[in-house]
PDB file of C-alpha atoms in Angstrom:
ATOM      1  CA  UNK A  14      82.800  19.949 -68.133  1.00  0.00           C
ATOM      2  CA  UNK A  15      78.924  19.526 -67.529  1.00  0.00           C
ATOM      3  CA  UNK A  16      77.687  16.202 -66.026  1.00  0.00           C
ATOM      4  CA  UNK A  17      76.084  15.138 -69.082  1.00  0.00           C
ATOM      5  CA  UNK A  18      79.596  15.360 -70.908  1.00  0.00           C
ATOM      6  CA  UNK A  19      80.706  12.357 -68.724  1.00  0.00           C
ATOM      7  CA  UNK A  20      77.734  10.213 -69.493  1.00  0.00           C
ATOM      8  CA  UNK A  21      75.552  10.795 -66.505  1.00  0.00           C
ATOM      9  CA  UNK A  22      72.138  11.599 -67.475  1.00  0.00           C
ATOM     10  CA  UNK A  23      69.191  12.975 -65.426  1.00  0.00           C
ATOM     11  CA  UNK A  24      68.219  10.499 -62.725  1.00  0.00           C
ATOM     12  CA  UNK A  25      69.408   8.902 -59.690  1.00  0.00           C
ATOM     13  CA  UNK A  26      73.082   8.516 -60.568  1.00  0.00           C
ATOM     14  CA  UNK A  27      73.150  12.288 -61.801  1.00  0.00           C
ATOM     15  CA  UNK A  28      71.864  13.473 -58.473  1.00  0.00           C
ATOM     16  CA  UNK A  29      74.245  11.254 -56.439  1.00  0.00           C
ATOM     17  CA  UNK A  30      76.941  12.446 -58.561  1.00  0.00           C
ATOM     18  CA  UNK A  31      76.094  16.076 -57.612  1.00  0.00           C
ATOM     19  CA  UNK A  32      75.626  15.400 -54.137  1.00  0.00           C
ATOM     20  CA  UNK A  33      78.926  13.634 -53.862  1.00  0.00           C
ATOM     21  CA  UNK A  34      80.576  16.483 -55.720  1.00  0.00           C
ATOM     22  CA  UNK A  35      78.979  18.897 -53.057  1.00  0.00           C
ATOM     23  CA  UNK A  36      80.015  16.748 -50.287  1.00  0.00           C
ATOM     24  CA  UNK A  37      83.751  16.966 -51.466  1.00  0.00           C
ATOM     25  CA  UNK A  38      83.758  20.537 -51.960  1.00  0.00           C
ATOM     26  CA  UNK A  39      82.109  22.203 -48.893  1.00  0.00           C
ATOM     27  CA  UNK A  40      78.310  21.545 -48.820  1.00  0.00           C
ATOM     28  CA  UNK A  41      75.340  23.248 -50.253  1.00  0.00           C
ATOM     29  CA  UNK A  42      77.312  26.051 -51.778  1.00  0.00           C
ATOM     30  CA  UNK A  43      79.223  23.727 -53.934  1.00  0.00           C
ATOM     31  CA  UNK A  44      76.061  21.683 -54.826  1.00  0.00           C
ATOM     32  CA  UNK A  45      74.341  24.969 -55.670  1.00  0.00           C
ATOM     33  CA  UNK A  46      77.104  26.050 -58.060  1.00  0.00           C
ATOM     34  CA  UNK A  47      77.222  22.614 -59.805  1.00  0.00           C
ATOM     35  CA  UNK A  48      73.481  22.389 -60.068  1.00  0.00           C
ATOM     36  CA  UNK A  49      73.307  25.945 -61.534  1.00  0.00           C
ATOM     37  CA  UNK A  50      76.123  25.136 -64.008  1.00  0.00           C
ATOM     38  CA  UNK A  51      74.503  21.931 -65.014  1.00  0.00           C
ATOM     39  CA  UNK A  52      70.977  23.530 -65.466  1.00  0.00           C
ATOM     40  CA  UNK A  53      72.346  26.490 -67.608  1.00  0.00           C
ATOM     41  CA  UNK A  54      74.552  24.195 -69.852  1.00  0.00           C
ATOM     42  CA  UNK A  55      72.064  21.352 -70.398  1.00  0.00           C
ATOM     43  CA  UNK A  56      68.605  22.445 -69.663  1.00  0.00           C
ATOM     44  CA  UNK A  57      68.207  25.865 -71.066  1.00  0.00           C
ATOM     45  CA  UNK A  58      65.039  26.897 -73.077  1.00  0.00           C
ATOM     46  CA  UNK A  59      65.157  26.751 -76.673  1.00  0.00           C
ATOM     47  CA  UNK A  60      62.298  29.410 -76.699  1.00  0.00           C
ATOM     48  CA  UNK A  61      60.281  31.602 -74.579  1.00  0.00           C
ATOM     49  CA  UNK A  62      58.849  30.229 -71.268  1.00  0.00           C
ATOM     50  CA  UNK A  63      56.244  31.480 -68.969  1.00  0.00           C
ATOM     51  CA  UNK A  64      57.168  32.248 -65.284  1.00  0.00           C
ATOM     52  CA  UNK A  65      54.691  32.568 -62.238  1.00  0.00           C
ATOM     53  CA  UNK A  66      55.409  33.472 -58.612  1.00  0.00           C
ATOM     54  CA  UNK A  67      55.995  30.451 -56.526  1.00  0.00           C
ATOM     55  CA  UNK A  68      56.246  30.512 -52.561  1.00  0.00           C
ATOM     56  CA  UNK A  69      55.582  28.120 -49.868  1.00  0.00           C
ATOM     57  CA  UNK A  70      57.176  26.392 -46.857  1.00  0.00           C
ATOM     58  CA  UNK A  71      59.272  23.225 -45.984  1.00  0.00           C
ATOM     59  CA  UNK A  72      59.139  21.305 -42.799  1.00  0.00           C
ATOM     60  CA  UNK A  73      60.306  18.016 -41.561  1.00  0.00           C
ATOM     61  CA  UNK A  74      58.487  16.206 -38.779  1.00  0.00           C
ATOM     62  CA  UNK A  75      56.565  19.544 -38.336  1.00  0.00           C
ATOM     63  CA  UNK A  76      59.753  21.616 -37.852  1.00  0.00           C
ATOM     64  CA  UNK A  77      61.674  24.014 -40.101  1.00  0.00           C
ATOM     65  CA  UNK A  78      65.264  22.705 -40.682  1.00  0.00           C
ATOM     66  CA  UNK A  79      67.984  25.211 -41.102  1.00  0.00           C
ATOM     67  CA  UNK A  80      70.122  25.770 -44.267  1.00  0.00           C
ATOM     68  CA  UNK A  81      66.978  24.056 -46.378  1.00  0.00           C
ATOM     69  CA  UNK A  82      67.311  24.488 -50.202  1.00  0.00           C
ATOM     70  CA  UNK A  83      64.411  23.655 -52.527  1.00  0.00           C
ATOM     71  CA  UNK A  84      64.978  22.957 -56.313  1.00  0.00           C
ATOM     72  CA  UNK A  85      62.165  22.866 -58.860  1.00  0.00           C
ATOM     73  CA  UNK A  86      63.121  21.444 -62.209  1.00  0.00           C
ATOM     74  CA  UNK A  87      60.664  21.683 -65.016  1.00  0.00           C
ATOM     75  CA  UNK A  88      59.609  18.326 -66.449  1.00  0.00           C
ATOM     76  CA  UNK A  89      59.938  18.239 -70.208  1.00  0.00           C
ATOM     77  CA  UNK A  90      57.699  16.487 -72.900  1.00  0.00           C
ATOM     78  CA  UNK A  91      58.529  14.978 -76.126  1.00  0.00           C
ATOM     79  CA  UNK A  92      57.283  18.199 -77.893  1.00  0.00           C
ATOM     80  CA  UNK A  93      59.263  20.422 -75.302  1.00  0.00           C
ATOM     81  CA  UNK A  94      61.940  18.548 -73.824  1.00  0.00           C
ATOM     82  CA  UNK A  95      63.460  21.782 -72.312  1.00  0.00           C
ATOM     83  CA  UNK A  96      60.665  23.703 -71.088  1.00  0.00           C
ATOM     84  CA  UNK A  97      62.742  26.310 -69.310  1.00  0.00           C
ATOM     85  CA  UNK A  98      65.304  26.934 -66.489  1.00  0.00           C
ATOM     86  CA  UNK A  99      65.027  25.487 -62.966  1.00  0.00           C
ATOM     87  CA  UNK A 100      64.264  27.271 -60.142  1.00  0.00           C
ATOM     88  CA  UNK A 101      65.625  27.392 -56.513  1.00  0.00           C
ATOM     89  CA  UNK A 102      65.545  28.991 -53.096  1.00  0.00           C
ATOM     90  CA  UNK A 103      66.886  28.810 -49.582  1.00  0.00           C
ATOM     91  CA  UNK A 104      64.307  28.658 -46.739  1.00  0.00           C
ATOM     92  CA  UNK A 105      64.281  31.196 -44.088  1.00  0.00           C
ATOM     93  CA  UNK A 106      64.326  30.243 -40.343  1.00  0.00           C
ATOM     94  CA  UNK A 107      60.481  29.559 -40.519  1.00  0.00           C
ATOM     95  CA  UNK A 108      61.070  27.263 -43.507  1.00  0.00           C
ATOM     96  CA  UNK A 109      59.428  29.739 -45.869  1.00  0.00           C
ATOM     97  CA  UNK A 110      60.799  30.259 -49.359  1.00  0.00           C
ATOM     98  CA  UNK A 111      60.256  32.331 -52.672  1.00  0.00           C
ATOM     99  CA  UNK A 112      61.595  30.789 -55.896  1.00  0.00           C
ATOM    100  CA  UNK A 113      63.890  32.524 -58.419  1.00  0.00           C
ATOM    101  CA  UNK A 114      65.238  30.998 -61.464  1.00  0.00           C
ATOM    102  CA  UNK A 115      68.882  30.014 -61.837  1.00  0.00           C
ATOM    103  CA  UNK A 116      68.949  32.962 -64.161  1.00  0.00           C
ATOM    104  CA  UNK A 117      67.804  35.435 -61.450  1.00  0.00           C
ATOM    105  CA  UNK A 118      64.206  35.576 -62.550  1.00  0.00           C
ATOM    106  CA  UNK A 119      61.405  35.599 -59.889  1.00  0.00           C
ATOM    107  CA  UNK A 120      59.236  32.546 -60.071  1.00  0.00           C
ATOM    108  CA  UNK A 121      59.108  29.254 -61.786  1.00  0.00           C
ATOM    109  CA  UNK A 122      58.344  27.840 -65.291  1.00  0.00           C
ATOM    110  CA  UNK A 123      54.535  27.233 -65.504  1.00  0.00           C
ATOM    111  CA  UNK A 124      53.677  23.513 -65.667  1.00  0.00           C
ATOM    112  CA  UNK A 125      54.980  20.246 -63.834  1.00  0.00           C
ATOM    113  CA  UNK A 126      58.197  19.878 -61.840  1.00  0.00           C
ATOM    114  CA  UNK A 127      60.176  17.605 -60.111  1.00  0.00           C
ATOM    115  CA  UNK A 128      61.036  18.680 -56.774  1.00  0.00           C
ATOM    116  CA  UNK A 129      63.947  18.135 -54.452  1.00  0.00           C
ATOM    117  CA  UNK A 130      64.903  19.101 -50.878  1.00  0.00           C
ATOM    118  CA  UNK A 131      68.316  19.378 -49.331  1.00  0.00           C
ATOM    119  CA  UNK A 132      69.310  20.768 -45.940  1.00  0.00           C
ATOM    120  CA  UNK A 133      73.142  20.205 -45.698  1.00  0.00           C
ATOM    121  CA  UNK A 134      73.732  22.261 -42.488  1.00  0.00           C
ATOM    122  CA  UNK A 135      77.329  23.490 -41.670  1.00  0.00           C
ATOM    123  CA  UNK A 136      80.275  21.308 -42.493  1.00  0.00           C
ATOM    124  CA  UNK A 137      81.253  18.885 -39.947  1.00  0.00           C
ATOM    125  CA  UNK A 138      84.197  16.546 -39.640  1.00  0.00           C
ATOM    126  CA  UNK A 139      83.588  12.841 -40.158  1.00  0.00           C
ATOM    127  CA  UNK A 140      86.164  10.161 -39.593  1.00  0.00           C
ATOM    128  CA  UNK A 141      86.695   8.021 -42.672  1.00  0.00           C
ATOM    129  CA  UNK A 142      89.589   6.400 -44.540  1.00  0.00           C
ATOM    130  CA  UNK A 143      89.758   8.778 -47.482  1.00  0.00           C
ATOM    131  CA  UNK A 144      90.857  12.472 -46.913  1.00  0.00           C
ATOM    132  CA  UNK A 145      87.925  14.213 -48.574  1.00  0.00           C
ATOM    133  CA  UNK A 146      87.875  17.073 -45.955  1.00  0.00           C
ATOM    134  CA  UNK A 147      85.039  18.164 -43.995  1.00  0.00           C
ATOM    135  CA  UNK A 148      81.811  16.097 -44.765  1.00  0.00           C
ATOM    136  CA  UNK A 149      78.225  17.424 -44.124  1.00  0.00           C
ATOM    137  CA  UNK A 150      75.237  15.160 -42.980  1.00  0.00           C
ATOM    138  CA  UNK A 151      72.182  15.436 -45.209  1.00  0.00           C
ATOM    139  CA  UNK A 152      69.205  16.474 -42.962  1.00  0.00           C
ATOM    140  CA  UNK A 153      66.545  15.050 -45.303  1.00  0.00           C
ATOM    141  CA  UNK A 154      65.956  11.480 -46.240  1.00  0.00           C
ATOM    142  CA  UNK A 155      67.171  10.537 -49.898  1.00  0.00           C
ATOM    143  CA  UNK A 156      63.523  10.191 -50.758  1.00  0.00           C
ATOM    144  CA  UNK A 157      63.059  13.993 -50.699  1.00  0.00           C
ATOM    145  CA  UNK A 158      66.365  14.630 -52.712  1.00  0.00           C
ATOM    146  CA  UNK A 159      68.697  12.141 -54.630  1.00  0.00           C
ATOM    147  CA  UNK A 160      65.717   9.752 -54.991  1.00  0.00           C
ATOM    148  CA  UNK A 161      63.009  12.354 -54.902  1.00  0.00           C
ATOM    149  CA  UNK A 162      59.460  11.508 -56.420  1.00  0.00           C
ATOM    150  CA  UNK A 163      58.220  14.874 -54.984  1.00  0.00           C
ATOM    151  CA  UNK A 164      56.317  17.028 -57.824  1.00  0.00           C
ATOM    152  CA  UNK A 165      54.608  20.348 -57.963  1.00  0.00           C
ATOM    153  CA  UNK A 166      52.460  21.939 -60.779  1.00  0.00           C
ATOM    154  CA  UNK A 167      53.079  25.529 -61.168  1.00  0.00           C
ATOM    155  CA  UNK A 168      49.647  27.265 -62.410  1.00  0.00           C
ATOM    156  CA  UNK A 169      49.986  30.289 -64.699  1.00  0.00           C
ATOM    157  CA  UNK A 170      48.628  32.465 -61.901  1.00  0.00           C
ATOM    158  CA  UNK A 171      51.437  31.108 -59.424  1.00  0.00           C
ATOM    159  CA  UNK A 172      51.147  29.682 -56.126  1.00  0.00           C
ATOM    160  CA  UNK A 173      51.800  30.707 -52.465  1.00  0.00           C
ATOM    161  CA  UNK A 174      51.030  27.425 -51.184  1.00  0.00           C
ATOM    162  CA  UNK A 175      53.721  25.349 -52.567  1.00  0.00           C
ATOM    163  CA  UNK A 176      54.057  23.443 -49.146  1.00  0.00           C
ATOM    164  CA  UNK A 177      56.078  20.476 -48.264  1.00  0.00           C
ATOM    165  CA  UNK A 178      55.205  18.938 -44.908  1.00  0.00           C
ATOM    166  CA  UNK A 179      57.656  16.111 -44.947  1.00  0.00           C
ATOM    167  CA  UNK A 180      58.431  13.184 -42.321  1.00  0.00           C
ATOM    168  CA  UNK A 181      61.264  10.756 -41.921  1.00  0.00           C
TER     169      UNK A 181
END
């Protein structure tokens, strides 16, 4: 069942649903799987799309954050509501990344994207009333993931400068 099948459309509730799903099922791997399934089920391209190589870096308060995942989702238009698949990458220890589409193709769809950045880190036990299993604490503030307004315009020639120098 895709997220949109239960009435949650793209936006803050959709992202909160996926984040909660991830927290209940072990962290960033579960989030990645849920996000990929949603993207493949509901955001596929209805025609050909152009890809360009995209790489860059992510820091928080000037430092790389372990377990950082960056997600680029192409923004649709009325004429092309589904411009192609989203792209994602995990940053290395220095915060560097190189995007691949959720279909495994190198790069990202050319054009404007919404960007989300997560760093769940390894699971940690958190005391709470409900028995949801191990919980993880998100390293980045919500303004960079579930409430993100971050954007990046992928040029046709690609970019090696998709850098996000974020602060808390």
